[in-house]
Coordinates of C-alpha atoms and ligand atoms in Angstrom, one line a residue:
X1 CA 8.0 -26.2 16.0
X2 CA 10.9 -27.5 13.9
X3 CA 10.7 -31.2 13.2
X4 CA 13.3 -33.1 15.2
X5 CA 13.3 -36.1 12.8
X6 CA 15.4 -36.3 9.6
X7 CA 17.3 -33.0 10.2
X8 CA 20.2 -32.4 7.8
X9 CA 23.5 -32.1 9.7
X10 CA 24.8 -28.6 9.9
X11 CA 28.2 -28.4 8.2
X12 CA 28.7 -25.0 6.4
X13 CA 30.6 -23.3 9.2
X14 CA 32.8 -21.2 6.9
X15 CA 36.0 -22.5 8.6
X16 CA 38.9 -20.2 7.8
X17 CA 36.6 -17.3 6.8
X18 CA 36.6 -14.5 9.4
X19 CA 33.2 -13.4 10.4
X20 CA 32.1 -10.2 8.6
X21 CA 32.1 -7.4 11.1
X22 CA 30.7 -4.4 9.3
X23 CA 31.5 -0.9 10.4
X24 CA 28.9 1.8 10.4
X25 CA 28.7 4.5 7.7
X26 CA 27.6 7.4 9.8
X27 CA 30.2 9.6 11.4
X28 CA 30.4 9.3 15.2
X29 CA 27.8 6.6 15.5
X30 CA 29.9 3.5 15.2
X31 CA 29.4 2.6 18.9
X32 CA 25.7 3.1 19.4
X33 CA 23.2 0.3 19.9
X34 CA 21.8 -1.8 17.0
X35 CA 18.3 -0.1 17.4
X36 CA 19.8 3.3 17.0
X37 CA 21.8 2.2 13.9
X38 CA 18.6 0.8 12.4
X39 CA 16.8 4.1 12.9
X40 CA 19.7 6.2 11.7
X41 CA 20.0 4.0 8.6
X42 CA 16.4 4.7 7.8
X43 CA 17.0 8.5 8.0
X44 CA 20.4 8.6 6.3
X45 CA 20.8 6.7 3.0
X46 CA 23.6 4.2 3.7
X47 CA 24.8 4.5 0.0
X48 CA 25.2 8.3 -0.1
X49 CA 25.5 8.7 3.7
X50 CA 23.1 11.7 3.3
X51 CA 19.6 12.7 4.0
X52 CA 16.9 15.1 2.8
X53 CA 14.6 15.8 5.8
X54 CA 11.5 17.8 5.2
X55 CA 10.8 20.1 8.1
X56 CA 7.3 21.4 8.8
X57 CA 7.4 21.8 12.5
X58 CA 7.3 25.6 12.3
X59 CA 3.7 25.9 13.6
X60 CA 4.7 24.9 17.1
X61 CA 6.1 28.3 17.7
X62 CA 4.9 30.3 14.7
X63 CA 1.3 29.2 14.1
X64 CA 0.1 28.9 10.5
X65 CA 3.3 29.8 8.8
X66 CA 3.1 30.7 5.1
X67 CA 2.9 27.4 3.1
X68 CA 1.8 25.5 6.2
X69 CA -1.7 26.9 6.4
X70 CA -3.2 23.6 5.0
X71 CA -0.5 21.0 5.5
X72 CA -2.8 18.3 4.1
X73 CA -2.7 20.1 0.8
X74 CA 0.9 21.4 0.8
X75 CA 3.0 19.0 2.8
X76 CA 1.4 15.6 2.3
X77 CA 2.2 15.6 -1.5
X78 CA 5.8 16.3 -0.7
X79 CA 6.3 13.5 1.9
X80 CA 7.1 10.8 -0.7
X81 CA 10.1 12.8 -1.9
X82 CA 11.7 13.1 1.5
X83 CA 13.9 10.7 3.4
X84 CA 12.5 11.7 6.7
X85 CA 9.9 14.1 8.0
X86 CA 10.5 16.6 10.9
X87 CA 7.2 17.5 12.6
X88 CA 5.2 17.8 15.8
X89 CA 2.9 15.2 17.2
X90 CA 0.0 17.4 16.3
X91 CA 0.9 17.4 12.6
X92 CA 1.5 13.6 12.7
X93 CA -1.9 12.8 14.1
X94 CA -3.8 15.2 12.0
X95 CA -2.4 15.2 8.6
X96 CA 0.5 12.7 8.1
X97 CA -0.7 9.4 6.7
X98 CA 0.7 6.6 8.8
X99 CA 1.0 4.6 5.6
X100 CA 3.7 7.0 4.3
X101 CA 6.3 4.9 6.2
X102 CA 8.8 7.7 6.5
X103 CA 11.1 7.9 9.5
X104 CA 10.0 10.7 11.9
X105 CA 12.3 13.3 13.3
X106 CA 10.0 14.0 16.2
X107 CA 9.7 17.5 17.7
X108 CA 10.3 16.3 21.3
X109 CA 10.4 19.7 23.0
X110 CA 7.7 22.3 23.1
X111 CA 7.9 25.9 24.1
X112 CA 7.1 29.5 24.0
X113 CA 5.9 31.2 20.9
X114 CA 7.1 34.1 18.7
X115 CA 4.7 36.3 20.6
X116 CA 6.6 36.1 23.8
X117 CA 10.2 35.1 24.5
X118 CA 11.5 32.1 22.6
X119 CA 13.4 29.1 23.9
X120 CA 11.5 28.4 27.2
X121 CA 11.2 24.8 26.4
X122 CA 9.8 21.7 28.1
X123 CA 10.1 18.0 27.1
X124 CA 7.3 15.7 26.2
X125 CA 6.8 12.2 27.5
X126 CA 9.1 9.6 25.9
X127 CA 6.1 7.2 25.8
X128 CA 4.5 9.5 23.3
X129 CA 7.6 9.4 21.0
X130 CA 7.6 5.6 21.2
X131 CA 3.8 5.5 20.5
X132 CA 4.3 7.4 17.2
X133 CA 7.4 5.3 16.4
X134 CA 9.8 8.2 16.3
X135 CA 13.2 7.6 14.7
X136 CA 14.8 10.7 16.0
X137 CA 14.1 13.0 18.9
X138 CA 14.6 16.7 18.0
X139 CA 15.5 19.0 20.9
X140 CA 16.4 22.6 20.7
X141 CA 19.4 24.1 22.4
X142 CA 19.7 27.9 22.8
X143 CA 23.5 28.4 23.3
X144 CA 24.2 32.0 24.3
X145 CA 20.7 32.8 25.5
X146 CA 21.5 33.8 29.1
X147 CA 18.0 33.0 30.3
X148 CA 17.4 29.7 28.5
X149 CA 20.8 28.2 27.8
X150 CA 20.7 26.1 31.0
X151 CA 17.2 24.8 30.6
X152 CA 17.7 23.8 27.0
X153 CA 20.9 22.0 27.7
X154 CA 19.2 20.1 30.5
X155 CA 16.5 19.3 28.0
X156 CA 19.0 17.9 25.6
X157 CA 20.8 15.8 28.1
X158 CA 17.4 14.4 29.3
X159 CA 16.4 13.7 25.7
X160 CA 19.7 11.8 25.2
X161 CA 19.1 9.8 28.4
X162 CA 15.6 8.9 27.4
X163 CA 16.4 8.2 23.8
X164 CA 19.3 6.0 24.8
X165 CA 17.0 3.9 27.0
X166 CA 14.9 3.0 24.0
X167 CA 17.5 3.3 21.2
X168 CA 16.0 6.4 19.7
X169 CA 18.8 8.8 18.5
X170 CA 18.7 12.5 19.4
X171 CA 18.9 15.5 17.1
X172 CA 20.4 18.6 18.7
X173 CA 18.9 21.7 17.1
X174 CA 20.8 24.9 17.5
X175 CA 18.6 27.9 18.0
X176 CA 20.2 31.2 17.1
X177 CA 18.7 34.3 18.8
X178 CA 18.4 37.5 16.8
X179 CA 21.3 39.1 18.7
X180 CA 23.8 36.3 18.0
X181 CA 25.9 36.1 14.8
X182 CA 25.5 33.0 12.8
X183 CA 29.2 32.7 12.0
X184 CA 31.4 29.6 12.0
X185 CA 32.7 30.3 15.5
X186 CA 29.3 30.4 17.0
X187 CA 27.8 27.6 15.0
X188 CA 30.7 25.2 15.8
X189 CA 30.5 26.1 19.4
X190 CA 26.8 25.5 19.6
X191 CA 26.9 22.3 17.5
X192 CA 29.9 20.9 19.4
X193 CA 28.1 21.4 22.7
X194 CA 25.2 19.4 21.3
X195 CA 27.5 16.6 20.3
X196 CA 29.4 16.6 23.5
X197 CA 26.2 16.3 25.4
X198 CA 25.3 13.2 23.4
X199 CA 23.3 14.3 20.3
X200 CA 23.7 11.7 17.6
X201 CA 23.0 14.3 14.8
X202 CA 23.1 18.1 14.9
X203 CA 21.0 20.5 13.0
X204 CA 22.5 23.9 12.5
X205 CA 22.6 26.7 10.0
X206 CA 25.0 27.2 7.0
X207 CA 27.4 30.1 7.1
X208 CA 29.1 31.5 4.0
X209 CA 32.6 31.5 5.6
X210 CA 34.4 28.6 7.1
X211 CA 31.4 26.2 7.2
X212 CA 34.0 23.4 6.9
X213 CA 35.2 24.4 10.3
X214 CA 31.8 23.7 11.7
X215 CA 31.4 20.2 10.1
X216 CA 35.0 19.3 11.1
X217 CA 34.8 20.4 14.7
X218 CA 31.7 18.3 15.4
X219 CA 32.1 14.5 15.7
X220 CA 28.6 13.6 14.5
X221 CA 26.7 14.3 11.2
X222 CA 25.5 17.8 10.6
X223 CA 22.3 18.6 8.7
X224 CA 21.5 22.2 7.8
X225 CA 18.2 24.1 8.3
X226 CA 17.3 26.1 5.3
X227 CA 16.3 29.2 7.1
X228 CA 14.2 32.0 5.6
X229 CA 13.0 31.7 2.0
X230 CA 15.7 32.5 -0.6
X231 CA 15.6 32.5 -4.3
X232 CA 15.6 28.9 -5.6
X233 CA 19.1 29.1 -7.1
X234 CA 20.5 30.7 -3.9
X235 CA 18.9 27.9 -1.8
X236 CA 20.4 25.3 -4.0
X237 CA 23.7 27.0 -3.9
X238 CA 23.5 26.9 -0.1
X239 CA 22.6 23.2 -0.1
X240 CA 25.5 22.5 -2.5
X241 CA 28.0 24.4 -0.4
X242 CA 26.9 22.7 2.8
X243 CA 27.2 19.2 1.4
X244 CA 30.5 20.1 -0.4
X245 CA 31.9 21.3 3.0
X246 CA 30.9 18.2 4.9
X247 CA 27.2 18.4 5.9
X248 CA 25.4 15.1 5.8
X249 CA 22.2 16.5 4.6
X250 CA 19.5 19.1 4.9
X251 CA 16.6 19.5 7.2
X252 CA 14.8 22.0 5.0
X253 CA 11.4 23.6 5.3
X254 CA 10.6 27.1 3.9
X255 CA 12.9 26.9 1.0
X256 CA 10.9 23.8 -0.2
X257 CA 7.3 24.4 0.9
X258 CA 7.3 28.1 0.1
X259 CA 8.8 27.6 -3.4
X260 CA 6.7 28.2 -6.4
X261 CA 7.4 24.5 -7.3
X262 CA 7.8 22.6 -4.0
X263 CA 8.2 19.2 -5.7
X264 CA 10.6 20.7 -8.3
X265 CA 12.6 22.1 -5.4
X266 CA 12.8 19.0 -3.3
X267 CA 13.8 17.0 -6.4
X268 CA 16.6 19.5 -7.1
X269 CA 17.8 19.4 -3.4
X270 CA 17.8 15.6 -3.5
X271 CA 20.0 15.6 -6.6
X272 CA 22.5 17.7 -4.8
X273 CA 22.4 15.8 -1.5
X274 CA 22.4 12.3 -2.9
X275 CA 23.8 12.5 -6.4
X276 CA 26.3 15.3 -6.0
X277 CA 25.1 17.3 -8.9
X278 CA 26.2 20.9 -9.4
X279 CA 24.0 23.9 -8.7
X280 CA 23.2 24.6 -12.4
X281 CA 22.0 21.0 -13.0
X282 CA 19.9 21.0 -9.9
X283 CA 18.4 24.3 -10.9
X284 CA 17.4 22.8 -14.2
X285 CA 15.8 19.9 -12.4
X286 CA 13.7 22.4 -10.5
X287 CA 12.8 24.5 -13.6
X288 CA 12.0 21.5 -15.7
X289 CA 9.6 20.1 -13.1
X290 CA 8.0 23.5 -12.6
X291 CA 7.5 24.1 -16.3
X292 CA 6.1 20.6 -16.9
X293 CA 3.6 20.9 -14.0
X294 CA 2.1 24.4 -14.5
Ligands
LIG301 C1 13.8 24.7 13.6 O1 13.8 24.6 14.8 C2 12.5 24.8 12.9 O2 11.7 24.1 13.7 C3 12.6 24.2 11.5 O3 12.5 22.8 11.6 C4 13.9 24.5 10.9 O4 14.2 25.8 11.0 C5 14.0 24.1 9.4 O5 13.1 24.8 8.7 P1 13.6 25.9 7.7 O6 14.4 25.3 6.6 O7 12.4 26.6 7.2 O8 14.5 26.9 8.5

């Protein structure tokens, strides 16, 4: 207990100096609670405003995806290079070292696999997300899927309600069925619906035309999924274009862990996302690392 005797009188009241009232760096999140801002500031770098999330949650619908057969060998070494990890509770408890201290984008929904019909999702218990200290609740939304659109929207709104109760922000993940076209019109519609239903961040895909329309029509930060494996230069070009056109980061999986130099690739992606380097320079970062670590 503080000593009551001999206290020095308080006198530095800064009279005449207005109290600092800092804004918040992240689009659309100026009015969320302190706890949410704390979590978002651990995911997004407050200096660059951007993030490199490493996604390895594919197994929850795809099983042992190429590159994720032994996540202890392939993913754990990559974690230190990420700003945030996106994974399931199974991956967390089995292979992710709790000492890694990375914010977790937690796969909060679970659902049907690639062997049946995708998108029939259910939500987990919020207590479980709190137990693993999740920083972001990821929930998939299947806009345009006649059978599952409603259920996935309800999942999103429930996730936002639960997350808001405990100040854990929500990541709306737009799922695009095979029959839907990933163009700016669809992606902005799906992403905007996520934001309007309360998602603090939206994950969607990049499109070659009018991607700026997607980022501008959504009032919260957008991170792009990498999608299927591309050549390294093409994947870096996609990351560059996305950031250049207003994305706040990447949530990338296969284009990193399926690369012939996963560390080289994530370093190159980081240089684009955080340092604004051009594609050629990023590609050189990837090649240099690859050649020096053969
Ligand atoms: C999306 O729902 C998946 O679970 C992945 O997290 C996402 O697709 C990102 O991974 P990739 O860059 O391999 O597409």
